[in-house]
Amino acid sequence: MDRSSHLSVVVDLSPTHWYLSSTRSQQNSRPLSLKSFLSQLLVFLNSHIACKDENTLAVFGVLPGRSVMLFSSLSEISGNPLDAADADTYRPFKVLDGTVMRTIAEHVENLGPSDLEKPVELVGALTKSLCYINRITATSSAQSAEQTASLDPRILILSVSPDQSSSYIPIMNSIFSAQKLRVTIDVCKVYGSESVFLQQAAHLTGGSYLHLERADALLQYLTMSFLPPPGIRQLLSVPTQDKVDFRAACFCHKRIVDIGFVCSVCLSIFCQPVPVCSTCRTKFPIKTLQRLNAARPPITIPAVAASPSVTSLPSSHTIRAGHINGSQPVAPNGLR
Amino acid sequence: MPSIELNPETASTHTELSPHILLAFLQSQSQTALTRLYQRPSSCLSIFRLLRPLERQLILNLLWLESSIPMSTMSAWVTPEGRKPYNDSLSNLARLHVIPKSTTKLALNSTFRASLRQAITGGGTTGSFGVPVEPDPQYPPPDIATLDAYALERWEIILHYMVSSGTGQHPTKPSQEVLYLLQRSGLMTKMHGGVLQITSSGFQFLLHDPHAQLWELLLQFLYMAEERQMDMVEVLSFLLMLSTMELGREFSTENLSPTQSAMLADLCNYGLIWQHSASARWFSPSRLATTLTSSSPPLPTSRSTGRGSHDQGFIVLETNYRLYAYTDNPLQIAVLNLFVNLKSRFPNLVVGAITRESVKKALLNGITADQIISYLTTHAHPQMRKNKPLLPVTVQDQIRLWELERNRVKSQEGYLYTAFASQADYEYVLDYAKQLDVVLWENPAKRCFFGSLDGHANIRGFIERRTAEKA
């Protein structure tokens, strides 16, 4: 039971949204600055290493237009200038904190004005962390089968920026890869509205999704909800979602849809009936199209920006159409 | 043939879950001593790591809270199956004085909280993680490979001396202090003529993994330090500080207290630290020391079996009781010789067989069947790991059966009650004894029965009362 575990942390470092998070406004009564966030994050990372000497850690940063690895406990940096002698700090903590802060500073400084317009590369960081986990589990399985099972790999996403509906497909694919690798994805929404995709990521991989309500208690949230490895979570429960937004984004306009139309051959999702599936080129009979068009609700699908009220949505799996239900293929009966 | 219950899974999880032996020692210490120990961040971090996962999580949940929280707030998070481990953890932590015992409120010991916070956030001026020094150009510090070799050599000298005592061989003697410690811990005992001879607990010791062996010796060292009027807190905090140090670095001896400086020579003898001379102003901790609070192997590579193969295992056991050990390490061969009938030896391979005689010899030495099986399991060759179960079941069963053979007679202390005046008397007393469930054997024809030791006072009182009534 007392096994070492691996934690990959994906930190959203979007400058725009951190600026919004740190300014006091009507919606944001408890501002959280990046500086105070990072110091609490570092304590959390130290706690993970403190729990067990063999625990491993990787930190990935999400920046506009790029994703970078900030720290990995595998690549021990030798001859580090931060190596200055210190009798008061446990050395692995010092190396970890120093490296994370230095790499963040380097990468943020390298951001040009043009980069700020780009969307953040959450998918890139998520994919990198999955690749990293795959690598460490693959190498340890070469040593012995016991160690593979002992890693309990987890990913923690600390997100501040809203969903980009354009990245729906890659995020879903990452979630399925995580399921295959048996990686638990935990999500902490530090700032901003609920994230539909990340809720699904946590739900489908058995992780926990938390919307930070009190920014000043971030560290306590992190420690209690995201630090315990799966073995402990069976004994000491962690907060889970009571409702999950299962809506999907359509493949044609990347809009989050309440009612979608699913290709009966390849299960692609569309926001309106199409004569030819753009993914698999299947032609649909004209009769079906007419029937579907007739059956469409009179109101047009709300635009993405119109902030769909999450509470009004059904919370169970019985969503009307086009939702992703576990890893099973969506049944074509979603067509109406 | 009796069936033997084989349940290696539960056995292994049980050992994993059993608390570290140092914690039992700490629980026996006074609260003031523990509070002094908790003043050092490095001690808190090391002790924290020795705790079980649930206990660690509970501490972290409470670590950043300024005030105590009601008991019900924390227990609301506990799942039904976590109820028992949760209560166990709380009582464990209460005995360590980490979470003071209370029925209503939960809070960390304030000293422990302050030190662990400081350990995790860094900073402060305690210098409890060891003061590093720049290497002296005159005496270049050893590199990691040299340190490993040094630690391994020191450690194997001790073990090899133990295993070959009484066999007529004369391996290198460890230093006098080590010999004294071995004798004091009951692992070896002085035979006629002052020759040290390994005891049955010594044989059992040899089959433990190096990590457990090391802690057993260090614990004895702690007991000895108490007898020598050394300050236990100083000794222990030095050991715990060593465990947080980094391998391949040099640390200054100047900040050490006199007690701790006195320990340096002893620790050199065990191979925990390296010093180029007894008066050197710096020392390098070896892997034995830096892995004290982790579960990674403290002895990375064996001298001879090549890189990586030591912790991978080297023993192949077949269903026909033949055993092949890919090693030329004299210590490993000597340990195997405790319970294997070795037949032939090749440059990198020893061949032998597990026989009734060889196992009986081991059992006579006080080694148990479980210890033999767990040694074979932990040191099994990677090829063996493909088998499920790992060891051939026939061999495992047979080793246990051989142990049972020895345990056919079970002794129990007690009293024999005879010479009852009448059959009625006898039956009356016997009934009473049976009610107490203390009868081990009875023979109505001879009017006698045998009762266990703890029932004696009651039976005796009963008979006396009855005689008094009659008179």
Short mmCIF file of C-alpha atoms in Angstrom, two decimals, chain B residues 14 44 75 151 169 196-197 203 209 224 231-232 238 244 255 281 293 308 342 345 368 381 384 398 414 417 432:
data_model
loop_
_atom_site.label_atom_id
_atom_site.label_comp_id
_atom_site.label_asym_id
_atom_site.label_seq_id
_atom_site.Cartn_x
_atom_site.Cartn_y
_atom_site.Cartn_z
CA HIS B 14 0.80 -7.03 6.62
CA CYS B 44 10.22 15.98 11.54
CA SER B 75 -14.08 12.14 10.24
CA ALA B 151 29.58 1.24 2.60
CA GLN B 169 36.70 -19.59 9.02
CA LEU B 196 31.60 -14.90 19.65
CA GLN B 197 28.96 -17.23 18.28
CA PHE B 203 20.39 -16.11 12.01
CA ASP B 209 16.57 -7.14 4.01
CA MET B 224 23.15 1.61 24.04
CA ASP B 231 21.48 12.27 24.87
CA MET B 232 18.97 10.20 22.92
CA PHE B 238 21.76 13.18 13.96
CA THR B 244 17.95 13.86 4.57
CA ASN B 255 28.16 22.42 13.86
CA ARG B 281 36.42 18.45 9.72
CA THR B 293 13.89 6.87 5.53
CA GLY B 308 21.62 -4.03 -11.05
CA LEU B 342 25.46 -26.56 -1.45
CA ARG B 345 30.53 -23.86 -7.02
CA THR B 368 11.61 -20.12 10.59
CA HIS B 381 16.05 -14.23 -10.10
CA MET B 384 11.66 -16.64 -11.64
CA GLN B 398 7.55 -28.96 1.99
CA GLY B 414 0.43 -25.48 33.95
CA TYR B 417 -4.45 -31.71 39.73
CA TYR B 432 -15.54 -25.44 37.27
#
